PDB file of C-alpha atoms in Angstrom:
ATOM      1  CA  MET A   1     -43.873 -18.432  15.686  1.00 40.00           C
ATOM      2  CA  ALA A   2     -44.519 -15.780  18.376  1.00 43.00           C
ATOM      3  CA  ALA A   3     -41.508 -13.843  19.384  1.00 42.00           C
ATOM      4  CA  GLY A   4     -41.652 -15.205  22.943  1.00 45.00           C
ATOM      5  CA  THR A   5     -41.089 -18.815  21.770  1.00 58.00           C
ATOM      6  CA  SER A   6     -38.693 -18.197  18.894  1.00 83.00           C
ATOM      7  CA  MET A   7     -35.201 -19.311  18.832  1.00 84.00           C
ATOM      8  CA  PHE A   8     -34.196 -15.756  18.394  1.00 92.00           C
ATOM      9  CA  ALA A   9     -36.328 -14.389  21.339  1.00 91.00           C
ATOM     10  CA  ASP A  10     -34.206 -11.918  23.409  1.00 86.00           C
ATOM     11  CA  ARG A  11     -31.008 -13.005  21.618  1.00 95.00           C
ATOM     12  CA  GLU A  12     -28.539 -10.370  20.748  1.00 96.00           C
ATOM     13  CA  ILE A  13     -27.395 -10.549  17.143  1.00 98.00           C
ATOM     14  CA  VAL A  14     -24.904  -8.362  15.663  1.00 98.00           C
ATOM     15  CA  LEU A  15     -25.517  -8.162  11.681  1.00 98.00           C
ATOM     16  CA  GLY A  16     -22.283  -7.140   9.983  1.00 98.00           C
ATOM     17  CA  VAL A  17     -22.856  -5.904   6.506  1.00 98.00           C
ATOM     18  CA  THR A  18     -20.113  -5.348   3.984  1.00 97.00           C
ATOM     19  CA  GLY A  19     -19.926  -3.839   0.632  1.00 93.00           C
ATOM     20  CA  GLY A  20     -21.843  -5.297  -2.186  1.00 89.00           C
ATOM     21  CA  ILE A  21     -25.160  -5.229  -4.012  1.00 89.00           C
ATOM     22  CA  ALA A  22     -26.301  -8.224  -1.752  1.00 93.00           C
ATOM     23  CA  ALA A  23     -26.512  -5.713   1.085  1.00 94.00           C
ATOM     24  CA  TYR A  24     -30.265  -5.233   0.125  1.00 93.00           C
ATOM     25  CA  LYS A  25     -30.886  -8.844   1.375  1.00 95.00           C
ATOM     26  CA  ALA A  26     -29.218  -7.843   4.638  1.00 97.00           C
ATOM     27  CA  ALA A  27     -32.031  -5.594   5.246  1.00 97.00           C
ATOM     28  CA  ALA A  28     -34.704  -8.496   4.689  1.00 97.00           C
ATOM     29  CA  LEU A  29     -32.406 -10.651   7.119  1.00 98.00           C
ATOM     30  CA  ALA A  30     -32.509  -7.890   9.664  1.00 98.00           C
ATOM     31  CA  SER A  31     -36.367  -7.414   9.448  1.00 97.00           C
ATOM     32  CA  ALA A  32     -36.998 -11.119   9.774  1.00 97.00           C
ATOM     33  CA  LEU A  33     -34.721 -11.466  12.864  1.00 97.00           C
ATOM     34  CA  VAL A  34     -36.579  -8.575  14.480  1.00 97.00           C
ATOM     35  CA  GLN A  35     -39.872 -10.020  13.633  1.00 96.00           C
ATOM     36  CA  ASP A  36     -38.853 -13.200  15.157  1.00 95.00           C
ATOM     37  CA  GLY A  37     -37.947 -11.613  18.447  1.00 95.00           C
ATOM     38  CA  ALA A  38     -34.070 -10.988  17.973  1.00 96.00           C
ATOM     39  CA  GLN A  39     -32.366  -7.669  19.338  1.00 97.00           C
ATOM     40  CA  VAL A  40     -30.382  -6.788  16.292  1.00 98.00           C
ATOM     41  CA  THR A  41     -27.609  -4.136  16.007  1.00 98.00           C
ATOM     42  CA  ALA A  42     -26.300  -3.539  12.424  1.00 98.00           C
ATOM     43  CA  VAL A  43     -22.671  -2.883  11.935  1.00 98.00           C
ATOM     44  CA  LEU A  44     -22.027  -1.352   8.405  1.00 97.00           C
ATOM     45  CA  SER A  45     -18.688  -1.367   6.667  1.00 95.00           C
ATOM     46  CA  PRO A  46     -17.919   1.958   4.982  1.00 93.00           C
ATOM     47  CA  ASN A  47     -18.505   0.257   1.522  1.00 94.00           C
ATOM     48  CA  ALA A  48     -21.826  -1.151   2.704  1.00 94.00           C
ATOM     49  CA  ARG A  49     -23.061   2.340   3.302  1.00 94.00           C
ATOM     50  CA  ARG A  50     -22.752   2.889  -0.431  1.00 93.00           C
ATOM     51  CA  PHE A  51     -25.292   0.295  -1.140  1.00 93.00           C
ATOM     52  CA  VAL A  52     -27.715   0.588   1.775  1.00 94.00           C
ATOM     53  CA  GLY A  53     -27.935   3.426   4.205  1.00 93.00           C
ATOM     54  CA  ALA A  54     -27.745   3.357   7.926  1.00 95.00           C
ATOM     55  CA  ALA A  55     -31.281   4.725   8.218  1.00 96.00           C
ATOM     56  CA  THR A  56     -32.665   1.549   6.568  1.00 97.00           C
ATOM     57  CA  PHE A  57     -31.320  -0.570   9.278  1.00 97.00           C
ATOM     58  CA  ALA A  58     -31.948   1.818  12.193  1.00 97.00           C
ATOM     59  CA  ALA A  59     -35.615   1.694  11.042  1.00 98.00           C
ATOM     60  CA  LEU A  60     -35.633  -2.041  10.654  1.00 98.00           C
ATOM     61  CA  THR A  61     -33.867  -2.824  13.930  1.00 98.00           C
ATOM     62  CA  GLY A  62     -35.131  -0.018  16.189  1.00 97.00           C
ATOM     63  CA  ARG A  63     -31.489   0.523  17.197  1.00 97.00           C
ATOM     64  CA  PRO A  64     -28.663   2.825  16.169  1.00 96.00           C
ATOM     65  CA  VAL A  65     -26.340   1.573  13.502  1.00 96.00           C
ATOM     66  CA  ALA A  66     -22.777   1.226  14.342  1.00 94.00           C
ATOM     67  CA  THR A  67     -20.438   2.443  11.742  1.00 92.00           C
ATOM     68  CA  ARG A  68     -17.363   3.808  13.547  1.00 89.00           C
ATOM     69  CA  SER A  69     -14.733   2.319  15.722  1.00 90.00           C
ATOM     70  CA  PHE A  70     -14.520   5.473  17.693  1.00 87.00           C
ATOM     71  CA  ASP A  71     -18.160   6.254  18.603  1.00 89.00           C
ATOM     72  CA  PRO A  72     -19.038   8.189  21.898  1.00 86.00           C
ATOM     73  CA  ARG A  73     -22.212   5.920  22.403  1.00 89.00           C
ATOM     74  CA  TYR A  74     -19.731   3.165  23.388  1.00 85.00           C
ATOM     75  CA  PRO A  75     -17.214   4.337  26.051  1.00 85.00           C
ATOM     76  CA  LEU A  76     -15.506   1.133  26.049  1.00 88.00           C
ATOM     77  CA  GLY A  77     -15.397   0.876  22.302  1.00 83.00           C
ATOM     78  CA  ALA A  78     -18.039  -0.358  20.002  1.00 88.00           C
ATOM     79  CA  HIS A  79     -16.289  -3.492  19.214  1.00 93.00           C
ATOM     80  CA  ILE A  80     -15.915  -4.404  22.798  1.00 93.00           C
ATOM     81  CA  GLU A  81     -19.403  -3.516  23.860  1.00 92.00           C
ATOM     82  CA  LEU A  82     -21.122  -5.060  20.963  1.00 96.00           C
ATOM     83  CA  ALA A  83     -19.019  -8.250  20.925  1.00 95.00           C
ATOM     84  CA  ALA A  84     -19.684  -8.614  24.647  1.00 94.00           C
ATOM     85  CA  ARG A  85     -23.439  -8.543  24.481  1.00 94.00           C
ATOM     86  CA  ALA A  86     -23.792 -10.594  21.173  1.00 96.00           C
ATOM     87  CA  ASP A  87     -25.099 -14.049  21.286  1.00 96.00           C
ATOM     88  CA  LEU A  88     -24.158 -14.475  17.535  1.00 97.00           C
ATOM     89  CA  VAL A  89     -22.458 -12.362  14.909  1.00 98.00           C
ATOM     90  CA  VAL A  90     -23.539 -12.907  11.371  1.00 98.00           C
ATOM     91  CA  VAL A  91     -21.891 -11.111   8.256  1.00 98.00           C
ATOM     92  CA  ALA A  92     -24.080 -11.012   5.384  1.00 98.00           C
ATOM     93  CA  PRO A  93     -22.985 -10.253   2.793  1.00 97.00           C
ATOM     94  CA  ALA A  94     -19.459 -11.091   3.430  1.00 98.00           C
ATOM     95  CA  SER A  95     -17.195  -9.561   0.627  1.00 96.00           C
ATOM     96  CA  ALA A  96     -13.950 -10.920  -0.673  1.00 96.00           C
ATOM     97  CA  ASP A  97     -12.249  -8.105   1.303  1.00 97.00           C
ATOM     98  CA  PHE A  98     -13.871  -9.078   4.604  1.00 97.00           C
ATOM     99  CA  LEU A  99     -13.089 -12.730   4.026  1.00 98.00           C
ATOM    100  CA  ALA A 100      -9.247 -11.836   3.430  1.00 98.00           C
ATOM    101  CA  LYS A 101      -9.168  -9.673   6.563  1.00 98.00           C
ATOM    102  CA  ALA A 102     -10.913 -12.358   8.752  1.00 98.00           C
ATOM    103  CA  ALA A 103      -8.770 -15.139   7.462  1.00 98.00           C
ATOM    104  CA  ALA A 104      -5.588 -13.151   8.289  1.00 97.00           C
ATOM    105  CA  GLY A 105      -6.940 -11.940  11.795  1.00 96.00           C
ATOM    106  CA  ALA A 106      -6.836  -8.197  10.295  1.00 96.00           C
ATOM    107  CA  ALA A 107      -8.665  -5.596  12.199  1.00 94.00           C
ATOM    108  CA  ASP A 108      -8.701  -2.055  10.333  1.00 93.00           C
ATOM    109  CA  ASP A 109     -12.472  -1.231  10.783  1.00 95.00           C
ATOM    110  CA  LEU A 110     -15.270  -1.715  13.235  1.00 96.00           C
ATOM    111  CA  LEU A 111     -16.586  -4.946  11.879  1.00 97.00           C
ATOM    112  CA  THR A 112     -13.156  -6.646  11.488  1.00 97.00           C
ATOM    113  CA  THR A 113     -12.197  -5.478  14.977  1.00 96.00           C
ATOM    114  CA  LEU A 114     -15.595  -6.735  16.445  1.00 97.00           C
ATOM    115  CA  VAL A 115     -15.186 -10.175  14.808  1.00 97.00           C
ATOM    116  CA  LEU A 116     -11.791 -10.443  16.472  1.00 96.00           C
ATOM    117  CA  CYS A 117     -13.282  -9.426  19.846  1.00 96.00           C
ATOM    118  CA  ALA A 118     -16.348 -11.591  19.798  1.00 96.00           C
ATOM    119  CA  GLU A 119     -16.468 -14.907  21.737  1.00 95.00           C
ATOM    120  CA  CYS A 120     -19.796 -16.021  20.275  1.00 96.00           C
ATOM    121  CA  PRO A 121     -20.537 -18.014  17.107  1.00 97.00           C
ATOM    122  CA  LEU A 122     -19.671 -16.281  13.815  1.00 98.00           C
ATOM    123  CA  VAL A 123     -21.838 -17.079  10.795  1.00 98.00           C
ATOM    124  CA  VAL A 124     -20.634 -15.714   7.379  1.00 98.00           C
ATOM    125  CA  ALA A 125     -22.592 -15.608   4.207  1.00 98.00           C
ATOM    126  CA  PRO A 126     -20.212 -14.788   1.339  1.00 97.00           C
ATOM    127  CA  ALA A 127     -21.387 -12.749  -1.785  1.00 95.00           C
ATOM    128  CA  MET A 128     -19.309 -11.686  -4.803  1.00 93.00           C
ATOM    129  CA  ASN A 129     -18.777 -11.992  -8.542  1.00 90.00           C
ATOM    130  CA  ALA A 130     -18.651 -15.642  -9.867  1.00 85.00           C
ATOM    131  CA  ALA A 131     -14.912 -14.999 -11.091  1.00 85.00           C
ATOM    132  CA  MET A 132     -13.981 -13.654  -7.598  1.00 85.00           C
ATOM    133  CA  TRP A 133     -15.673 -16.669  -5.884  1.00 94.00           C
ATOM    134  CA  ALA A 134     -13.743 -19.072  -8.069  1.00 91.00           C
ATOM    135  CA  LYS A 135     -10.314 -17.595  -7.134  1.00 95.00           C
ATOM    136  CA  ALA A 136      -8.095 -19.727  -5.239  1.00 98.00           C
ATOM    137  CA  ALA A 137      -7.086 -17.079  -2.712  1.00 97.00           C
ATOM    138  CA  VAL A 138     -10.878 -16.520  -1.931  1.00 97.00           C
ATOM    139  CA  ARG A 139     -11.434 -20.137  -1.616  1.00 97.00           C
ATOM    140  CA  ARG A 140      -8.387 -20.498   0.964  1.00 98.00           C
ATOM    141  CA  ASN A 141      -9.838 -17.486   2.837  1.00 98.00           C
ATOM    142  CA  VAL A 142     -13.178 -19.179   3.225  1.00 98.00           C
ATOM    143  CA  GLU A 143     -11.561 -22.439   4.260  1.00 98.00           C
ATOM    144  CA  ARG A 144      -9.443 -20.591   6.879  1.00 98.00           C
ATOM    145  CA  VAL A 145     -12.492 -18.524   8.355  1.00 98.00           C
ATOM    146  CA  ALA A 146     -14.274 -21.902   8.487  1.00 98.00           C
ATOM    147  CA  ALA A 147     -11.332 -23.632  10.128  1.00 98.00           C
ATOM    148  CA  ASP A 148     -11.203 -20.971  12.712  1.00 97.00           C
ATOM    149  CA  GLY A 149     -14.735 -21.800  13.831  1.00 97.00           C
ATOM    150  CA  ALA A 150     -17.118 -19.744  11.525  1.00 98.00           C
ATOM    151  CA  THR A 151     -20.192 -21.280   9.940  1.00 98.00           C
ATOM    152  CA  ILE A 152     -20.117 -20.671   6.203  1.00 98.00           C
ATOM    153  CA  VAL A 153     -23.474 -20.255   4.511  1.00 98.00           C
ATOM    154  CA  GLN A 154     -22.391 -21.098   0.912  1.00 96.00           C
ATOM    155  CA  PRO A 155     -23.613 -18.669  -1.740  1.00 94.00           C
ATOM    156  CA  GLY A 156     -25.891 -19.891  -4.530  1.00 84.00           C
ATOM    157  CA  THR A 157     -25.740 -19.801  -8.314  1.00 71.00           C
ATOM    158  CA  GLY A 158     -27.890 -17.469 -10.153  1.00 75.00           C
ATOM    159  CA  TRP A 159     -28.193 -13.975 -11.702  1.00 65.00           C
ATOM    160  CA  LEU A 160     -25.460 -11.633 -10.540  1.00 66.00           C
ATOM    161  CA  SER A 161     -25.198  -7.953 -10.365  1.00 74.00           C
ATOM    162  CA  CYS A 162     -22.385  -8.112 -13.096  1.00 68.00           C
ATOM    163  CA  ARG A 163     -25.249  -9.177 -15.401  1.00 74.00           C
ATOM    164  CA  GLN A 164     -23.891 -12.898 -15.604  1.00 81.00           C
ATOM    165  CA  ARG A 165     -25.214 -16.090 -14.186  1.00 77.00           C
ATOM    166  CA  GLY A 166     -22.915 -17.832 -11.850  1.00 64.00           C
ATOM    167  CA  ALA A 167     -21.821 -18.779  -8.342  1.00 75.00           C
ATOM    168  CA  GLY A 168     -21.226 -16.280  -5.635  1.00 75.00           C
ATOM    169  CA  ARG A 169     -24.866 -15.074  -5.115  1.00 83.00           C
ATOM    170  CA  MET A 170     -25.521 -14.528  -1.380  1.00 91.00           C
ATOM    171  CA  ALA A 171     -27.783 -17.226   0.192  1.00 95.00           C
ATOM    172  CA  GLU A 172     -31.430 -16.030   0.601  1.00 95.00           C
ATOM    173  CA  PRO A 173     -32.336 -14.569   4.037  1.00 97.00           C
ATOM    174  CA  ASP A 174     -34.387 -17.780   4.843  1.00 96.00           C
ATOM    175  CA  GLU A 175     -31.407 -19.988   4.227  1.00 97.00           C
ATOM    176  CA  ILE A 176     -29.336 -17.796   6.481  1.00 98.00           C
ATOM    177  CA  LEU A 177     -31.899 -17.819   9.172  1.00 97.00           C
ATOM    178  CA  ALA A 178     -31.978 -21.617   9.103  1.00 96.00           C
ATOM    179  CA  ALA A 179     -28.225 -21.614   9.623  1.00 97.00           C
ATOM    180  CA  LEU A 180     -28.480 -18.991  12.446  1.00 97.00           C
ATOM    181  CA  ARG A 181     -31.228 -21.214  14.137  1.00 95.00           C
ATOM    182  CA  THR A 182     -28.903 -24.341  13.945  1.00 95.00           C
ATOM    183  CA  VAL A 183     -25.968 -22.435  15.414  1.00 96.00           C
ATOM    184  CA  LEU A 184     -28.249 -21.094  18.288  1.00 95.00           C
ATOM    185  CA  ALA A 185     -29.906 -24.359  18.921  1.00 92.00           C
ATOM    186  CA  ALA A 186     -26.531 -25.681  20.072  1.00 87.00           C
ATOM    187  CA  ARG A 187     -26.036 -22.737  22.455  1.00 83.00           C
ATOM    188  CA  PRO A 188     -28.210 -21.922  25.440  1.00 74.00           C
ATOM    189  CA  PRO A 189     -29.297 -18.397  26.026  1.00 73.00           C
ATOM    190  CA  ARG A 190     -27.087 -16.425  28.010  1.00 71.00           C
ATOM    191  CA  SER A 191     -28.329 -15.126  31.383  1.00 62.00           C
ATOM    192  CA  ARG A 192     -28.456 -11.426  31.362  1.00 56.00           C
TER     193      ARG A 192
END
């Protein structure tokens, strides 16, 4: 589909990336969104930068990557400016730590503060070890985040970085894109 006729054409997407090996899939997601016409700004948690560098997302999106709460490029605050212009926020991968913070309304870094500030839809794609995914606390946090209005793209089952097979593998970029299309279809583009 040409960028001009895409569901993502000229939509502002904030892509939050948290720590986990699945961060490499977030790079593929960023690329697919941009190719489909979206304007993407990546927000990397400190742990995400241990897996995939900011330069990767800057190259794929053509935009600076946001990594700090106090960034002089955003005089009003990165969390405020990015949230205000976002049509949608997607967090992929969403770590157990992020889910716990989002469920509790905690805001101790740029991404969690931005999520609290955003008034647009939130889509979350969890990714973690199978033992973590099975924990009652994680399940409660996922349920709370969903109850608060987020769309959850459930993880799949497969080979995990812990060298085991199990549930917790982040959904594939195409599955996440399908969820984003569904969410945006219910929301007309904002006038800019």
